[in-house]
Amino acid sequence: MRVSRATFDEVMFQTYVPAQFVPVRASGSRIWDSEGRDYVDLAGGVAVLSLGHCHPALNAALKAQADRMWHISNYMVNEPAMRLAQKLVNATFADRVFLCNSGTEANEGALKTARKYASTKYGEQKHRIISTTNSFHGRTWLAVSTGGSPKYTKGMGPVPEGITHIPYNDVDALRAVMDDNVACVILEPMQGEGGMYPGSAEFLGAARELCDKHNALLIFDEIQSGVGRTGALYSYMRKGVTPDILTSAKGIGGGFPIGCFMARAEVAEVMQPGTHGTTYGGNPLGAAVAETVIDIVNNEAFLERVLVAEQRLRAGFAAINAKHNVFSDVRGEGLWLGCELVAKYDNRASEFMKAGHRNNVVFLTAGNNNILRFAPALNISDAEIDEGLARTERAIAEVVGAG
Ligand SMILES: Cc1ncc(COP(=O)(O)O)c(C=O)c1O
């Protein structure tokens, strides 16, 4: 059967506005389309492809597991899932791991766990969820309601009750809404989709302190920031603030759909048989890939290289800006950088992204269409960074030249 980009418009829900080319093959940080054109991938599948496309070790893990066993259900244990959970427990603050399939599902489970913990220990009145405006936590009902962009719930109400949003990095606002009926505070250690705003040490520290004071749980959504993206296995490790529950997805599967949430034993124990579940969570294929990702990423030299590559990208952005004067700010952590456009190009980030496609480079947008977002593979080479930057500069020159 022949398909083309037009097929998308004809037979699929129009919930996305995909690029005009059709990617058919990819390797490392390169993508090839159906016309044979190649692209440098500085988007990493939206911070998913931690080891690039079709990494040999991940391919080998997936293929070996595919020959052994695909699915067994949670009526039985499986070895890759237990190995993955053990590796996460060894590497983090957590004692228990729940495996699921995506980021939004990880947050859903984390929030349910927090409410269950609060009601079990302190009573049902303790159910408030504190989140931040501009945050993004996924697309399930609870996740869009917890997320801080009303556009994702518009026309779909009423939304679940008991959720309060405060501005990100605003310690006073957080202090003002906290009370003993708060079950949890959920935060991205750095807001990604919302505009690439790193959480300040004061804000994250205050969140920890206020949660302790009010017996509330602190949830860190590390779905985009986790698994080496910021130069630490999880970014909380660099921030010096440890959450009670951590959610992870995207990069942990390196492209295979898998997510998880993890917690200390005392928190996890409120989730007894029947309180939560999922058919595919802990699927052996995903777990076999994810344990291989963790083996490779959780390595000092690998994580140090992420920070070296960050500096190369930043130097490239500075050079581009010196020539074209398009960025008012470049911010982020590790290989997760946002270039905010100057006022003249406000709301025009997608124009730059499309120019990128014409110039054979893929990057993303963020915020209010005013930020170019970069989240390449964590193992991207210097040569690929340089080529990606050269193509990005050509794309920027094209938009700037057009006025
Ligand atoms: C911080 C954060 N949380 C949750 C999600 C949702 O993850 P998923 O799309 O896998 O459901 C995302 C996805 O962009 C995210 O960046």
Coordinates of C-alpha atoms and ligand atoms in Angstrom, one line a residue:
M1 CA 0.0 0.0 0.0
R2 CA 1.3 3.4 -0.9
V3 CA 1.1 6.2 1.6
S4 CA 2.3 9.8 1.6
R5 CA 2.1 12.9 3.8
A6 CA -1.4 13.5 2.5
T7 CA -2.6 10.2 3.9
F8 CA -2.1 11.7 7.4
D9 CA -4.6 14.5 6.6
E10 CA -7.1 12.0 5.1
V11 CA -7.2 9.2 7.6
M12 CA -5.7 10.3 11.0
F13 CA -7.0 12.6 13.7
Q14 CA -5.7 16.1 13.1
T15 CA -4.4 16.5 16.6
Y16 CA -0.8 17.1 15.3
V17 CA 0.6 19.3 12.6
P18 CA 3.5 17.1 11.4
A19 CA 6.3 18.2 9.1
Q20 CA 5.8 17.9 5.4
F21 CA 8.4 15.3 4.8
V22 CA 8.0 11.6 5.7
P23 CA 10.9 10.1 7.7
V24 CA 11.5 6.5 6.7
R25 CA 14.8 5.6 8.3
A26 CA 17.1 6.9 11.0
S27 CA 20.5 6.1 12.6
G28 CA 22.3 7.9 15.4
S29 CA 21.4 11.6 15.0
R30 CA 20.4 11.4 11.3
I31 CA 17.0 10.9 9.7
W32 CA 16.3 10.1 6.1
D33 CA 13.0 10.9 4.4
S34 CA 11.1 9.1 1.7
E35 CA 12.9 11.3 -1.0
G36 CA 16.3 10.2 0.4
R37 CA 17.1 13.6 1.9
D38 CA 19.0 13.5 5.3
Y39 CA 18.3 15.6 8.4
V40 CA 20.4 16.2 11.5
D41 CA 18.2 15.4 14.4
L42 CA 18.6 18.0 17.2
A43 CA 15.1 17.1 18.6
G44 CA 15.8 13.5 19.6
G45 CA 12.1 12.6 19.2
V46 CA 11.3 15.2 21.8
A47 CA 13.9 14.2 24.4
V48 CA 13.2 10.5 23.9
L49 CA 16.1 9.2 21.9
S50 CA 18.7 9.3 24.6
L51 CA 21.1 7.1 22.6
G52 CA 20.0 8.3 19.1
H53 CA 18.1 6.3 16.6
C54 CA 18.6 2.5 16.4
H55 CA 21.5 2.3 18.8
P56 CA 23.1 -1.1 18.3
A57 CA 22.9 -2.1 22.0
L58 CA 19.2 -1.2 22.2
N59 CA 18.5 -3.0 18.9
A60 CA 20.3 -6.1 20.2
A61 CA 18.4 -6.0 23.5
L62 CA 15.0 -5.6 21.8
K63 CA 15.7 -8.3 19.2
A64 CA 17.0 -10.7 21.8
Q65 CA 13.9 -10.2 24.0
A66 CA 11.6 -10.4 20.9
D67 CA 12.9 -13.9 20.3
R68 CA 12.5 -14.9 24.0
M69 CA 9.1 -13.5 25.2
W70 CA 7.0 -10.4 24.2
H71 CA 4.3 -10.2 26.8
I72 CA 3.3 -12.2 29.9
S73 CA 0.9 -10.0 31.9
N74 CA 1.2 -8.8 35.5
Y75 CA -0.2 -12.2 36.7
M76 CA 3.4 -13.2 36.4
V77 CA 6.8 -11.5 36.9
N78 CA 9.4 -11.1 34.2
E79 CA 13.1 -10.8 34.4
P80 CA 13.8 -7.6 32.4
A81 CA 11.2 -5.7 34.4
M82 CA 12.7 -6.8 37.7
R83 CA 16.2 -6.1 36.6
L84 CA 15.1 -2.6 35.4
A85 CA 13.4 -1.9 38.7
Q86 CA 16.5 -3.1 40.6
K87 CA 18.8 -0.9 38.6
L88 CA 16.5 2.2 39.2
V89 CA 16.4 1.4 43.0
N90 CA 20.2 1.0 43.1
A91 CA 20.7 4.3 41.3
T92 CA 18.1 6.6 43.0
F93 CA 16.5 7.5 46.3
A94 CA 13.6 5.2 45.5
D95 CA 12.9 1.7 47.0
R96 CA 10.0 0.7 44.7
V97 CA 9.2 1.2 41.1
F98 CA 5.9 0.9 39.2
L99 CA 6.3 0.4 35.4
C100 CA 3.9 1.8 32.9
N101 CA 3.9 2.9 29.3
S102 CA 4.1 6.7 29.0
G103 CA 4.8 9.9 30.8
T104 CA 1.2 10.9 31.4
E105 CA 0.5 7.5 32.8
A106 CA 3.4 7.8 35.1
N107 CA 2.1 11.1 36.5
E108 CA -1.4 9.7 36.8
G109 CA -0.1 6.9 38.9
A110 CA 2.1 9.2 41.0
L111 CA -0.8 11.6 41.7
K112 CA -3.0 8.7 42.6
T113 CA -0.3 7.4 44.9
A114 CA 0.0 10.8 46.6
R115 CA -3.7 11.1 47.2
K116 CA -3.9 7.5 48.4
Y117 CA -1.0 8.1 50.8
A118 CA -2.5 11.3 52.2
S119 CA -6.0 9.8 52.7
T120 CA -4.6 6.6 54.2
K121 CA -2.4 8.4 56.7
Y122 CA -4.3 11.6 57.4
G123 CA -7.9 11.3 56.0
E124 CA -9.8 12.1 52.8
Q125 CA -9.8 15.9 53.4
K126 CA -6.1 15.9 52.6
H127 CA -6.4 15.7 48.8
R128 CA -5.2 19.0 47.4
I129 CA -2.7 19.0 44.6
I130 CA -0.4 22.0 44.1
S131 CA 1.0 22.5 40.6
T132 CA 2.4 25.4 38.6
T133 CA 1.0 27.5 35.8
N134 CA 2.7 26.8 32.5
S135 CA 3.6 23.3 33.6
F136 CA 3.1 20.2 31.4
H137 CA 2.4 16.8 32.8
G138 CA 0.8 14.9 30.0
R139 CA -2.7 14.3 28.4
T140 CA -4.7 12.1 30.6
W141 CA -7.6 13.7 32.5
L142 CA -5.7 14.2 35.7
A143 CA -2.5 15.2 33.9
V144 CA -4.1 17.9 31.8
S145 CA -5.9 19.3 34.8
T146 CA -2.7 19.2 36.9
G147 CA -0.8 20.8 34.0
G148 CA -0.8 24.5 33.9
S149 CA -2.1 25.3 30.4
P150 CA -5.9 25.8 30.3
K151 CA -5.8 25.4 26.5
Y152 CA -5.4 21.6 27.0
T153 CA -8.7 21.3 29.0
K154 CA -10.7 24.0 27.2
G155 CA -14.1 22.6 26.2
M156 CA -13.5 19.4 28.0
G157 CA -14.6 20.3 31.5
P158 CA -15.5 19.9 34.3
V159 CA -12.0 19.0 35.4
P160 CA -11.1 17.1 38.5
E161 CA -11.3 19.1 41.7
G162 CA -8.7 20.1 44.3
I163 CA -5.9 21.3 42.1
T164 CA -4.3 24.7 42.6
H165 CA -1.8 26.4 40.3
I166 CA 0.8 28.9 41.3
P167 CA 3.5 30.6 39.2
Y168 CA 6.7 28.6 38.8
N169 CA 9.7 29.7 40.8
D170 CA 7.4 31.9 43.1
V171 CA 8.3 30.9 46.6
D172 CA 5.8 33.3 48.2
A173 CA 2.9 32.1 46.1
L174 CA 3.8 28.5 47.1
R175 CA 4.0 29.4 50.7
A176 CA 0.6 31.1 50.5
V177 CA -1.3 28.1 49.1
M178 CA 0.3 25.4 51.3
D179 CA -1.8 24.0 54.2
D180 CA -2.3 20.6 56.0
N181 CA -4.8 19.5 53.3
V182 CA -2.2 19.4 50.6
A183 CA -1.5 15.9 49.5
C184 CA 1.3 16.7 47.1
V185 CA 3.2 19.3 45.1
I186 CA 4.1 18.3 41.6
L187 CA 6.9 20.1 39.8
E188 CA 9.1 19.7 36.8
P189 CA 12.6 20.5 38.1
M190 CA 12.9 22.6 34.9
Q191 CA 9.7 23.5 32.9
G192 CA 10.2 22.0 29.4
E193 CA 7.2 22.5 27.1
G194 CA 6.2 25.6 29.1
G195 CA 9.2 27.5 28.0
M196 CA 12.5 25.9 29.2
Y197 CA 12.6 27.6 32.7
P198 CA 15.0 26.0 35.1
G199 CA 13.7 25.6 38.6
S200 CA 15.5 27.9 41.0
A201 CA 17.3 26.3 44.0
E202 CA 15.2 28.5 46.3
F203 CA 11.9 27.4 44.8
L204 CA 12.7 23.7 44.7
G205 CA 14.2 23.9 48.2
A206 CA 11.1 25.7 49.5
A207 CA 8.9 23.1 48.0
R208 CA 10.8 20.4 49.9
E209 CA 10.7 22.3 53.1
L210 CA 6.9 23.2 52.8
C211 CA 6.0 19.6 51.9
D212 CA 7.8 18.4 55.0
K213 CA 6.1 21.0 57.1
H214 CA 2.6 20.0 55.9
N215 CA 3.2 16.2 55.5
A216 CA 2.7 16.5 51.8
L217 CA 4.6 14.5 49.2
L218 CA 6.9 16.2 46.6
I219 CA 6.6 14.8 43.1
F220 CA 9.2 15.6 40.6
D221 CA 8.1 15.1 37.0
E222 CA 11.4 14.1 35.4
I223 CA 9.8 12.8 32.2
Q224 CA 11.7 15.2 30.1
S225 CA 14.6 16.1 32.4
G226 CA 15.4 12.5 33.4
V227 CA 17.8 9.8 32.2
G228 CA 20.9 11.9 31.6
R229 CA 19.2 14.8 29.8
T230 CA 20.7 17.4 32.2
G231 CA 24.0 15.7 32.8
A232 CA 22.8 13.7 35.8
L233 CA 20.9 10.4 35.7
Y234 CA 18.0 12.4 37.2
S235 CA 18.1 16.2 37.5
Y236 CA 17.2 16.1 41.2
M237 CA 20.6 14.7 41.8
R238 CA 22.1 18.0 40.5
K239 CA 19.6 20.2 42.3
G240 CA 20.2 18.8 45.8
V241 CA 16.5 18.3 46.4
T242 CA 15.1 14.8 46.7
P243 CA 11.5 14.2 45.9
D244 CA 9.2 11.6 47.5
I245 CA 7.9 10.4 44.1
L246 CA 9.7 10.7 40.8
T247 CA 8.2 10.1 37.4
S248 CA 10.2 9.0 34.4
A249 CA 9.4 8.2 30.7
K250 CA 10.6 9.4 27.4
G251 CA 14.4 8.9 27.5
I252 CA 14.2 5.8 29.7
G253 CA 13.0 3.8 26.7
G254 CA 15.3 5.5 24.2
G255 CA 12.3 5.3 21.8
F256 CA 10.5 2.3 23.1
P257 CA 7.3 3.4 24.9
I258 CA 7.8 2.9 28.6
G259 CA 7.4 5.0 31.7
C260 CA 7.6 4.5 35.5
F261 CA 7.1 6.2 38.8
M262 CA 9.2 5.4 41.9
A263 CA 9.0 6.1 45.6
R264 CA 10.3 5.2 49.0
A265 CA 8.9 2.0 50.4
E266 CA 6.8 3.8 53.0
V267 CA 5.0 5.8 50.3
A268 CA 4.7 2.8 47.9
E269 CA 3.1 0.5 50.4
V270 CA -0.2 2.4 50.3
M271 CA -0.7 1.0 46.8
Q272 CA -1.8 -2.5 47.6
P273 CA -3.0 -5.2 45.1
G274 CA -6.0 -3.7 43.1
T275 CA -5.2 -0.1 43.7
H276 CA -3.5 0.5 40.4
G277 CA -2.5 -1.5 37.3
T278 CA -1.9 -1.6 33.6
T279 CA -1.9 -4.4 31.0
Y280 CA 1.4 -3.5 29.4
G281 CA 3.3 -1.9 32.3
G282 CA 6.6 -3.8 32.7
N283 CA 6.3 -5.4 29.3
P284 CA 9.5 -7.4 28.8
L285 CA 10.3 -5.7 25.5
G286 CA 10.2 -2.2 26.9
A287 CA 12.0 -3.3 30.1
A288 CA 14.8 -5.0 28.2
V289 CA 15.4 -1.8 26.2
A290 CA 15.1 0.5 29.3
E291 CA 17.5 -1.5 31.4
T292 CA 20.1 -1.3 28.6
V293 CA 19.5 2.5 28.4
I294 CA 20.1 2.8 32.1
D295 CA 23.3 0.6 31.9
I296 CA 24.7 3.0 29.3
V297 CA 23.5 6.4 30.6
N298 CA 24.2 5.8 34.3
N299 CA 28.0 6.2 33.8
E300 CA 30.1 9.1 34.9
A301 CA 32.0 9.5 31.6
F302 CA 28.8 9.4 29.6
L303 CA 27.1 12.0 31.8
E304 CA 30.2 14.3 31.7
R305 CA 30.1 14.2 27.9
V306 CA 26.5 15.5 28.0
L307 CA 27.8 18.6 29.7
V308 CA 30.7 19.0 27.3
A309 CA 28.3 18.7 24.3
E310 CA 26.1 21.3 26.0
Q311 CA 29.0 23.8 25.9
R312 CA 29.6 23.1 22.2
L313 CA 25.9 23.7 21.4
R314 CA 25.8 26.9 23.6
A315 CA 28.9 28.2 21.8
G316 CA 27.2 27.6 18.5
F317 CA 24.1 29.4 19.5
A318 CA 26.2 32.3 20.7
A319 CA 28.0 32.5 17.4
I320 CA 24.6 32.3 15.5
N321 CA 23.3 35.1 17.7
A322 CA 26.3 37.3 17.2
K323 CA 25.5 37.2 13.5
H324 CA 21.8 37.3 13.4
N325 CA 20.7 38.7 16.7
V326 CA 17.6 36.5 17.1
F327 CA 17.9 35.2 20.6
S328 CA 17.1 37.2 23.7
D329 CA 18.1 34.3 26.0
V330 CA 19.6 30.8 25.8
R331 CA 18.8 28.7 28.8
G332 CA 18.5 25.1 29.9
E333 CA 20.5 22.3 31.4
G334 CA 22.6 19.7 29.7
L335 CA 21.4 18.7 26.2
W336 CA 18.1 20.4 26.8
L337 CA 18.4 24.0 25.7
G338 CA 15.9 26.7 24.8
C339 CA 16.7 29.7 22.7
E340 CA 14.1 32.4 23.3
L341 CA 13.4 34.6 20.3
V342 CA 13.7 38.4 20.4
A343 CA 10.4 40.3 20.4
K344 CA 10.4 40.7 16.7
Y345 CA 10.0 37.0 16.2
D346 CA 7.6 36.4 19.1
N347 CA 5.1 33.7 18.3
R348 CA 7.1 32.7 15.2
A349 CA 9.2 29.8 16.5
S350 CA 7.3 27.3 14.2
E351 CA 8.5 29.4 11.2
F352 CA 12.1 28.7 12.2
M353 CA 11.3 25.1 12.8
K354 CA 9.9 24.8 9.2
A355 CA 12.9 26.6 7.8
G356 CA 14.9 24.0 9.7
H357 CA 13.2 21.2 7.8
R358 CA 13.9 23.0 4.5
N359 CA 17.5 23.2 5.6
N360 CA 17.7 19.6 6.7
V361 CA 17.8 19.9 10.5
V362 CA 15.1 19.0 13.0
F363 CA 14.6 21.0 16.2
L364 CA 11.5 21.8 18.3
T365 CA 9.6 24.8 19.7
A366 CA 8.4 25.5 23.3
G367 CA 6.6 28.1 25.3
N368 CA 4.3 30.4 23.4
N369 CA 5.8 29.6 20.1
N370 CA 8.6 31.9 21.1
I371 CA 11.4 29.4 21.9
L372 CA 13.5 27.1 19.7
R373 CA 14.0 23.9 21.8
F374 CA 16.9 21.5 21.3
A375 CA 17.0 18.0 22.9
P376 CA 19.4 15.9 20.8
A377 CA 20.6 12.4 21.5
L378 CA 22.8 12.4 24.5
N379 CA 25.6 10.7 22.6
I380 CA 25.5 13.1 19.6
S381 CA 29.0 13.6 18.2
D382 CA 30.9 16.9 17.9
A383 CA 30.7 16.6 14.1
E384 CA 26.9 16.1 14.2
I385 CA 26.5 19.1 16.6
D386 CA 28.6 21.2 14.2
E387 CA 26.6 20.1 11.1
G388 CA 23.3 20.6 13.0
L389 CA 24.4 24.1 14.0
A390 CA 25.5 25.0 10.5
R391 CA 22.1 23.9 9.1
T392 CA 20.3 25.7 12.0
E393 CA 22.1 28.9 11.1
R394 CA 21.1 28.5 7.4
A395 CA 17.4 28.1 8.6
I396 CA 17.7 31.2 10.8
A397 CA 19.3 33.2 8.1
E398 CA 16.4 32.3 5.8
V399 CA 13.7 33.5 8.2
V400 CA 15.7 36.6 9.1
G401 CA 16.3 37.4 5.5
A402 CA 12.6 37.1 4.7
G403 CA 12.0 39.7 7.4
Ligands
LIG1 C1 7.4 17.0 31.8 C2 6.5 16.1 31.1 N1 5.6 15.4 31.7 C3 4.8 14.5 31.1 C4 4.8 14.4 29.7 C5 3.9 13.4 29.0 O1 4.5 12.3 28.6 P1 3.9 11.4 27.5 O2 3.7 12.2 26.3 O3 4.8 10.2 27.3 O4 2.6 10.9 28.0 C6 5.7 15.1 29.0 C7 5.8 15.0 27.5 O5 6.2 15.9 26.8 C8 6.6 16.0 29.7 O6 7.5 16.8 29.0

